[in-house]
Amino acid sequence: MTLVELTEHGPAATLRLPDAAGRALAASGLVTAAPDPHVPGAWRLRAGSRVGAVRLAVPGGESLELRIAPKLPVARLFFLLGYARDPKTHGAGTVGLAAHDEVLPALAHAYERALERALRQGVLQGYRRTEESAPVLRGRLREAEQLRRHLGRALPLEVAYDAYGTDTAENRLLRAAAERLLRLPRVPRAVRQRLRHHGARLGGAARLAPGAPLPRWRPSRLNARYWPALRLAETVLRGSSVELAPGGVAVEGFVCDMNAVFEDFVCVALREALAAYGGRTVLQQQMWLDEDGAVRMRPDLVWYGADGRPRAVVDAKYKAASGQAPDGGLPHADLYQMLAYCTALGLPRGHLVHAGGGAPRGAHRVRGAGVVLHRHALDLDQPPERLLAAVRELAARLAQDAAAVAQGTGSPGASAPSVSPW
């Protein structure tokens, strides 16, 4: 097996690879890959924002394993992932991850620990609605189905009832995630053994059909001990896949996009922090730039006051891919996009939040528009509590800014439209 190791947004690496392996990497879309014009038989590879580990089946050759390491410590990455999923249970199951420097082993370890805690008091049981053909009446008769399927015959009966047992949405998710991890590369042997044991305990839950949507579950007092494991199970199942990339390349593994991780964390953390200032926040609100509704936009976060009017708009940008401003600031396209949000919402100020290490905090006053575009840097390379404190400081700055605008002569209160988030 050929092993390729890269770092997220790291410098391009030149590696000698069979042409089939290089083409498989290019077709996967996980990295940029092209033959090196200066080194015969070598390929230039560069990782973008996706991190994780995958195995690629190279047509006509041996399989290839690709590992992309995040720039952040793995434990910090899982904090961001967990907090975005559920701010109340984000720390559960992540103890001990500092010993891991790879994404997939850390994910498997975290999920196994969370699953062990979830099952410590036994496998959760509950009611699940079941519809089936039966020789005897159980529950209620589905009359329409009985007539459609059996044309007046007495048996079998099409019945619907609530069955009590371990075949619940929660257990289906947990079993599917455990079995998915067992098929992925880089899962430690000891973790595999424990996952097999837990999977056997969940044997009463039905397997998920390939390609089927994930079962929906509702948080409740009865399944509270399952919450951390369920959040991680959703992370496993949404970030791992077995699929054919363009060119017929089979890709199996776990990958997460740092752009999405950062945006999700910023939006959820700001939503939690802004709750102290009243109003409501809407994430990924669909809105239109033009009056005809032809140009659709979707800002990451819009904060509304108690009167229903927008008070602030926020967009999160993990890393600038291209078009960097000459002064080292954010790309011009990001500023144009924020100006469009402010114009559509009737706001005199907009806020762009990016991961630390790029442009410093600053502002751009737009000519002839009366709009100021603020830049905020969020340093991810700090402990979770300090990172959340930085988000709270940002929320306080947004609230202060909105209050100053409302009290000044340029108050948006008289002209800003009331925009429905729905």
Coordinates of C-alpha atoms in Angstrom, one line a residue:
M1 CA 0.0 0.0 0.0
T2 CA 1.3 3.5 -0.9
L3 CA 1.2 6.0 1.9
V4 CA 0.8 9.7 1.3
E5 CA 1.0 12.2 4.2
L6 CA 0.2 15.9 3.9
T7 CA -0.6 18.8 6.1
E8 CA -3.7 21.0 5.8
H9 CA -2.9 24.0 3.6
G10 CA 0.7 23.1 3.8
P11 CA 3.3 23.6 1.1
A12 CA 3.1 21.4 -2.0
A13 CA 5.0 18.1 -1.8
T14 CA 6.7 16.3 -4.6
L15 CA 6.4 12.5 -4.4
R16 CA 7.2 9.7 -6.8
L17 CA 4.0 7.9 -7.5
P18 CA 2.7 5.5 -10.2
D19 CA 0.6 7.5 -12.7
A20 CA -2.5 5.5 -11.7
A21 CA -2.0 6.6 -8.1
G22 CA -1.5 10.2 -9.0
R23 CA -4.6 10.2 -11.2
A24 CA -6.6 8.6 -8.4
L25 CA -5.6 11.4 -6.0
A26 CA -6.5 14.0 -8.6
A27 CA -9.9 12.4 -9.2
S28 CA -10.7 12.1 -5.5
G29 CA -10.9 15.9 -5.1
L30 CA -9.3 15.7 -1.7
V31 CA -6.0 17.2 -2.8
T32 CA -4.7 19.0 -5.8
A33 CA -2.5 16.7 -7.8
A34 CA -0.6 17.2 -11.0
P35 CA 2.5 15.7 -12.6
D36 CA 5.7 17.5 -11.7
P37 CA 7.1 19.0 -15.0
H38 CA 10.6 19.0 -13.5
V39 CA 10.8 15.5 -12.0
P40 CA 9.9 12.6 -14.2
G41 CA 7.6 10.1 -12.5
A42 CA 6.8 12.5 -9.7
W43 CA 3.5 14.3 -8.7
R44 CA 3.0 17.6 -7.0
L45 CA 0.5 17.2 -4.2
R46 CA -1.1 19.9 -2.0
A47 CA -3.7 19.6 0.6
G48 CA -6.5 22.1 1.1
S49 CA -8.9 22.5 4.0
R50 CA -9.9 18.8 4.3
V51 CA -8.3 16.8 7.0
G52 CA -8.5 13.1 7.9
A53 CA -7.6 9.7 6.4
V54 CA -8.9 7.8 3.5
R55 CA -8.1 4.7 1.5
L56 CA -8.3 4.9 -2.3
A57 CA -8.7 1.8 -4.5
V58 CA -6.4 2.6 -7.4
P59 CA -7.6 1.0 -10.7
G60 CA -5.1 -1.6 -11.9
G61 CA -2.7 -1.0 -8.9
E62 CA -2.3 -1.3 -5.2
S63 CA -4.4 0.7 -2.9
L64 CA -3.3 4.1 -1.6
E65 CA -3.7 5.6 1.9
L66 CA -3.9 9.4 2.2
R67 CA -3.5 11.1 5.5
I68 CA -4.0 14.9 5.9
A69 CA -3.1 16.3 9.3
P70 CA -4.8 19.4 10.6
K71 CA -2.7 22.4 11.6
L72 CA -4.6 22.6 14.9
P73 CA -4.0 20.0 17.6
V74 CA -6.4 17.1 17.2
A75 CA -8.0 17.6 20.6
R76 CA -8.7 21.3 19.6
L77 CA -10.3 20.1 16.4
F78 CA -12.6 17.8 18.2
F79 CA -13.5 20.5 20.6
L80 CA -14.7 22.7 17.7
L81 CA -16.6 19.8 16.2
G82 CA -18.2 18.8 19.4
Y83 CA -19.2 22.3 20.5
A84 CA -20.8 23.0 17.1
R85 CA -22.9 19.8 17.4
D86 CA -24.0 20.4 21.0
P87 CA -22.6 23.2 23.3
K88 CA -23.9 21.3 26.4
T89 CA -22.0 18.0 25.8
H90 CA -19.0 19.2 23.8
G91 CA -16.5 18.0 26.4
A92 CA -17.8 14.5 26.8
G93 CA -15.8 11.7 25.3
T94 CA -12.8 13.8 24.4
V95 CA -10.7 13.2 27.5
G96 CA -7.3 11.7 26.5
L97 CA -7.3 12.9 22.9
A98 CA -4.1 15.0 23.5
A99 CA -2.1 11.7 23.1
H100 CA -3.3 11.4 19.4
D101 CA -1.8 13.4 16.6
E102 CA -4.0 11.9 13.8
V103 CA -7.7 12.6 13.2
L104 CA -9.1 9.1 12.6
P105 CA -7.5 7.3 15.6
A106 CA -8.6 10.2 17.8
L107 CA -12.1 10.0 16.5
A108 CA -12.3 6.2 17.0
H109 CA -10.9 6.6 20.5
A110 CA -13.4 9.4 21.4
Y111 CA -16.4 7.5 20.0
E112 CA -15.5 4.2 21.8
R113 CA -15.2 6.0 25.1
A114 CA -18.5 7.9 24.6
L115 CA -20.2 4.6 23.5
E116 CA -18.9 2.8 26.5
R117 CA -20.3 5.4 28.8
A118 CA -23.6 5.4 27.0
L119 CA -24.0 1.6 27.4
R120 CA -22.6 1.4 30.9
Q121 CA -26.2 1.3 32.4
G122 CA -27.4 -1.1 29.7
V123 CA -28.7 -0.8 26.1
L124 CA -31.5 1.8 26.0
Q125 CA -34.9 0.4 25.1
G126 CA -37.9 2.3 23.7
Y127 CA -40.9 2.2 21.5
R128 CA -40.6 2.2 17.7
R129 CA -43.4 2.3 15.3
T130 CA -43.6 -0.8 13.2
E131 CA -45.6 -1.6 10.1
E132 CA -45.7 -5.1 8.8
S133 CA -47.7 -8.0 7.4
A134 CA -48.8 -10.4 10.2
P135 CA -51.0 -13.6 10.5
V136 CA -52.8 -12.1 13.6
L137 CA -54.1 -8.6 14.4
R138 CA -51.6 -6.6 16.5
G139 CA -52.1 -2.9 17.1
R140 CA -54.4 -1.5 14.5
L141 CA -55.3 -2.6 11.0
R142 CA -54.0 -0.5 8.1
E143 CA -57.2 -0.7 6.1
A144 CA -56.0 1.1 3.0
E145 CA -52.8 -1.0 2.7
Q146 CA -54.9 -4.2 3.4
L147 CA -57.1 -3.5 0.4
R148 CA -54.3 -2.3 -1.9
R149 CA -52.0 -5.3 -1.2
H150 CA -54.4 -8.2 -0.6
L151 CA -57.6 -7.3 -2.6
G152 CA -60.0 -8.4 0.0
R153 CA -58.2 -11.5 1.3
A154 CA -58.4 -12.0 5.0
L155 CA -54.8 -12.9 5.6
P156 CA -52.1 -11.7 6.0
L157 CA -53.0 -8.6 7.9
E158 CA -51.3 -5.2 7.3
V159 CA -50.9 -3.9 10.9
A160 CA -49.2 -1.0 12.6
Y161 CA -48.1 -1.1 16.3
D162 CA -45.5 0.3 18.6
A163 CA -42.8 -2.3 19.4
Y164 CA -40.8 -2.0 22.6
G165 CA -37.2 -3.1 22.4
T166 CA -33.7 -2.1 21.5
D167 CA -34.4 -1.4 17.8
T168 CA -34.6 2.3 18.2
A169 CA -33.2 5.3 16.2
E170 CA -30.6 5.9 18.8
N171 CA -29.3 2.3 18.8
R172 CA -29.3 2.2 15.1
L173 CA -27.1 5.3 14.9
L174 CA -24.7 3.9 17.5
R175 CA -24.4 0.5 15.8
A176 CA -23.9 2.1 12.4
A177 CA -21.1 4.4 13.6
A178 CA -19.3 1.5 15.3
E179 CA -19.5 -0.7 12.2
R180 CA -18.4 2.2 10.0
L181 CA -15.3 2.8 12.1
L182 CA -14.3 -0.9 12.0
R183 CA -14.1 -0.6 8.2
L184 CA -11.9 2.5 8.2
P185 CA -8.0 2.6 8.2
R186 CA -5.9 3.8 11.1
V187 CA -8.3 2.6 13.9
P188 CA -6.1 1.1 16.7
R189 CA -6.4 -2.6 17.3
A190 CA -7.5 -2.2 21.0
V191 CA -10.2 0.3 20.0
R192 CA -11.4 -2.1 17.3
Q193 CA -11.8 -4.9 19.8
R194 CA -13.9 -2.7 22.1
L195 CA -16.0 -1.4 19.2
R196 CA -16.8 -5.0 18.2
H197 CA -17.9 -5.7 21.8
H198 CA -20.1 -2.7 21.9
G199 CA -21.5 -3.5 18.4
A200 CA -22.5 -7.0 19.6
R201 CA -24.4 -5.5 22.5
L202 CA -26.3 -3.3 19.9
G203 CA -27.1 -6.3 17.8
G204 CA -30.9 -5.9 18.4
A205 CA -30.9 -2.7 16.4
A206 CA -31.4 -3.0 12.7
R207 CA -28.6 -2.0 10.3
L208 CA -28.9 1.2 8.3
A209 CA -29.5 0.7 4.6
P210 CA -26.7 2.0 2.4
G211 CA -27.4 5.6 1.3
A212 CA -30.4 5.9 3.6
P213 CA -30.8 9.1 5.6
L214 CA -29.7 9.0 9.2
P215 CA -32.4 8.1 11.7
R216 CA -33.9 11.1 13.5
W217 CA -33.8 11.1 17.3
R218 CA -35.1 13.5 19.9
P219 CA -33.2 14.5 23.0
S220 CA -35.1 13.6 26.1
R221 CA -34.5 12.8 29.8
L222 CA -34.7 9.1 28.9
N223 CA -31.8 9.1 26.4
A224 CA -29.7 11.8 28.1
R225 CA -26.8 9.4 28.7
Y226 CA -26.7 8.7 25.0
W227 CA -26.3 12.3 23.9
P228 CA -22.5 12.5 23.6
A229 CA -22.2 9.2 21.8
L230 CA -25.0 10.1 19.4
R231 CA -23.4 13.4 18.5
L232 CA -20.1 11.7 17.8
A233 CA -22.0 8.9 15.8
E234 CA -23.5 11.6 13.6
T235 CA -20.0 13.1 13.1
V236 CA -18.6 9.7 12.1
L237 CA -21.4 8.8 9.7
R238 CA -21.5 12.3 8.0
G239 CA -17.8 12.6 7.6
S240 CA -17.1 9.0 6.5
S241 CA -18.0 7.5 3.2
V242 CA -17.6 4.7 0.8
E243 CA -18.2 6.2 -2.6
L244 CA -16.9 6.4 -6.2
A245 CA -15.1 9.7 -7.0
P246 CA -15.0 10.9 -10.6
G247 CA -13.0 8.5 -12.6
G248 CA -14.3 5.4 -10.8
V249 CA -12.0 5.7 -7.8
A250 CA -13.4 4.1 -4.7
V251 CA -12.8 6.3 -1.6
E252 CA -13.2 5.0 2.0
G253 CA -12.4 6.9 5.1
F254 CA -13.2 9.9 7.3
V255 CA -12.7 13.5 6.2
C256 CA -13.9 16.8 7.6
D257 CA -13.6 20.3 6.0
M258 CA -12.0 22.8 8.3
N259 CA -13.9 25.6 6.5
A260 CA -17.2 24.1 7.6
V261 CA -15.8 23.2 11.1
F262 CA -14.8 26.8 11.7
E263 CA -18.0 28.3 10.4
D264 CA -20.2 26.0 12.4
F265 CA -18.2 26.7 15.6
V266 CA -18.3 30.5 15.2
C267 CA -22.0 30.5 14.4
V268 CA -23.0 28.3 17.3
A269 CA -20.6 29.9 19.8
L270 CA -21.8 33.4 18.8
R271 CA -25.4 32.3 19.0
E272 CA -24.9 31.1 22.6
A273 CA -23.0 34.2 23.6
L274 CA -25.5 36.6 22.0
A275 CA -28.4 35.0 23.9
A276 CA -27.3 37.1 26.9
Y277 CA -28.2 40.3 25.0
G278 CA -31.8 39.3 24.0
G279 CA -33.3 39.0 20.6
R280 CA -32.7 35.9 18.4
T281 CA -30.1 34.7 16.0
V282 CA -30.7 32.9 12.7
L283 CA -28.0 30.8 11.1
Q284 CA -27.6 30.4 7.4
Q285 CA -30.7 32.5 6.7
Q286 CA -31.8 32.4 3.1
M287 CA -32.3 35.9 1.7
W288 CA -32.2 37.8 -1.6
L289 CA -30.1 40.7 -2.8
D290 CA -32.6 41.9 -5.4
E291 CA -36.2 42.7 -5.1
D292 CA -37.1 40.1 -7.8
G293 CA -35.6 37.3 -5.7
A294 CA -33.2 36.2 -8.4
V295 CA -29.9 36.6 -6.5
R296 CA -29.9 34.4 -3.4
M297 CA -27.6 35.0 -0.4
R298 CA -27.0 33.1 2.8
P299 CA -25.1 34.9 5.6
D300 CA -23.7 32.7 8.3
L301 CA -25.4 34.6 11.2
V302 CA -28.0 37.4 11.5
W303 CA -28.8 38.8 14.9
Y304 CA -32.3 40.3 15.3
G305 CA -33.5 42.5 18.1
A306 CA -36.7 42.0 20.1
D307 CA -38.4 44.3 17.6
G308 CA -37.7 41.9 14.8
R309 CA -35.2 44.2 13.1
P310 CA -31.6 43.1 12.2
R311 CA -28.9 44.3 14.6
A312 CA -25.8 42.6 13.2
V313 CA -24.7 40.3 10.4
V314 CA -21.7 38.0 10.7
D315 CA -19.8 35.9 8.2
A316 CA -17.1 33.4 9.2
K317 CA -14.1 32.7 6.9
Y318 CA -11.6 30.1 8.0
K319 CA -8.9 30.8 5.4
A320 CA -8.7 32.9 2.3
A321 CA -8.3 30.6 -0.7
S322 CA -7.4 33.3 -3.3
G323 CA -7.6 37.0 -4.0
Q324 CA -5.8 38.2 -0.8
A325 CA -5.9 41.9 -0.3
P326 CA -2.6 43.8 -0.9
D327 CA -2.4 44.8 2.8
G328 CA -2.6 41.2 3.9
G329 CA -6.3 41.6 4.9
L330 CA -9.3 39.6 3.8
P331 CA -9.9 38.9 0.1
H332 CA -11.8 41.6 -1.7
A333 CA -14.6 39.1 -2.6
D334 CA -15.4 38.6 1.1
L335 CA -15.7 42.3 1.7
Y336 CA -18.0 42.7 -1.4
Q337 CA -20.1 39.8 -0.1
M338 CA -20.5 41.4 3.4
L339 CA -21.4 44.8 1.8
A340 CA -24.2 43.0 -0.1
Y341 CA -25.5 41.5 3.2
C342 CA -25.4 44.9 4.9
T343 CA -27.2 46.5 1.9
A344 CA -30.0 43.9 1.8
L345 CA -30.5 44.0 5.6
G346 CA -30.3 47.8 5.9
L347 CA -27.4 47.6 8.3
P348 CA -24.6 50.2 8.5
R349 CA -22.0 47.8 9.8
G350 CA -21.0 44.2 9.0
H351 CA -18.7 41.8 10.7
L352 CA -16.2 39.3 9.2
V353 CA -14.7 36.7 11.6
H354 CA -11.6 34.8 10.4
A355 CA -9.3 32.3 12.0
G356 CA -6.3 34.0 13.6
G357 CA -3.0 34.3 11.7
G358 CA -4.3 36.4 8.8
A359 CA -5.4 40.0 8.8
P360 CA -5.4 41.8 12.1
R361 CA -8.6 43.4 13.5
G362 CA -9.6 46.4 11.5
A363 CA -12.3 48.1 9.6
H364 CA -13.1 49.4 6.1
R365 CA -15.4 52.4 5.5
V366 CA -17.2 52.0 2.2
R367 CA -17.2 55.1 0.0
G368 CA -20.6 56.8 -0.5
A369 CA -22.4 54.0 1.3
G370 CA -22.2 54.8 5.0
V371 CA -21.3 51.2 5.7
V372 CA -18.3 50.0 7.8
L373 CA -17.0 46.5 7.4
H374 CA -15.3 45.2 10.5
R375 CA -12.7 42.4 10.6
H376 CA -12.3 40.2 13.7
A377 CA -9.6 37.6 14.2
L378 CA -10.3 34.5 16.3
D379 CA -7.2 32.7 17.5
L380 CA -8.0 29.0 17.5
D381 CA -4.6 28.1 19.0
Q382 CA -5.7 28.5 22.7
P383 CA -7.4 26.4 25.3
P384 CA -11.2 26.0 24.9
E385 CA -12.2 28.2 27.8
R386 CA -10.1 31.1 26.5
L387 CA -11.4 30.5 23.0
L388 CA -15.0 30.7 24.3
A389 CA -14.1 33.8 26.3
A390 CA -12.8 35.4 23.1
V391 CA -16.2 34.6 21.4
R392 CA -18.0 36.2 24.3
E393 CA -15.8 39.3 24.0
L394 CA -16.7 39.4 20.3
A395 CA -20.4 39.1 21.1
A396 CA -20.1 42.0 23.6
R397 CA -18.4 44.0 20.9
L398 CA -21.3 43.3 18.5
A399 CA -23.9 44.3 21.1
Q400 CA -22.0 47.5 22.0
D401 CA -21.7 48.4 18.3
A402 CA -25.4 47.7 17.6
A403 CA -26.3 49.9 20.6
A404 CA -24.0 52.7 19.5
V405 CA -25.6 52.7 16.0
A406 CA -29.1 52.6 17.5
Q407 CA -28.4 55.7 19.7
G408 CA -26.5 57.7 17.0
T409 CA -27.7 59.7 14.1
G410 CA -27.0 56.9 11.7
S411 CA -29.4 54.6 13.6
P412 CA -30.7 51.8 11.4
G413 CA -33.9 51.6 13.4
A414 CA -35.8 54.0 11.2
S415 CA -34.8 52.6 7.9
A416 CA -33.7 49.0 8.3
P417 CA -36.3 46.5 7.0
S418 CA -37.9 43.9 9.2
V419 CA -36.7 40.7 7.5
S420 CA -38.4 37.4 8.3
P421 CA -36.0 34.5 8.8
W422 CA -38.4 32.2 7.3

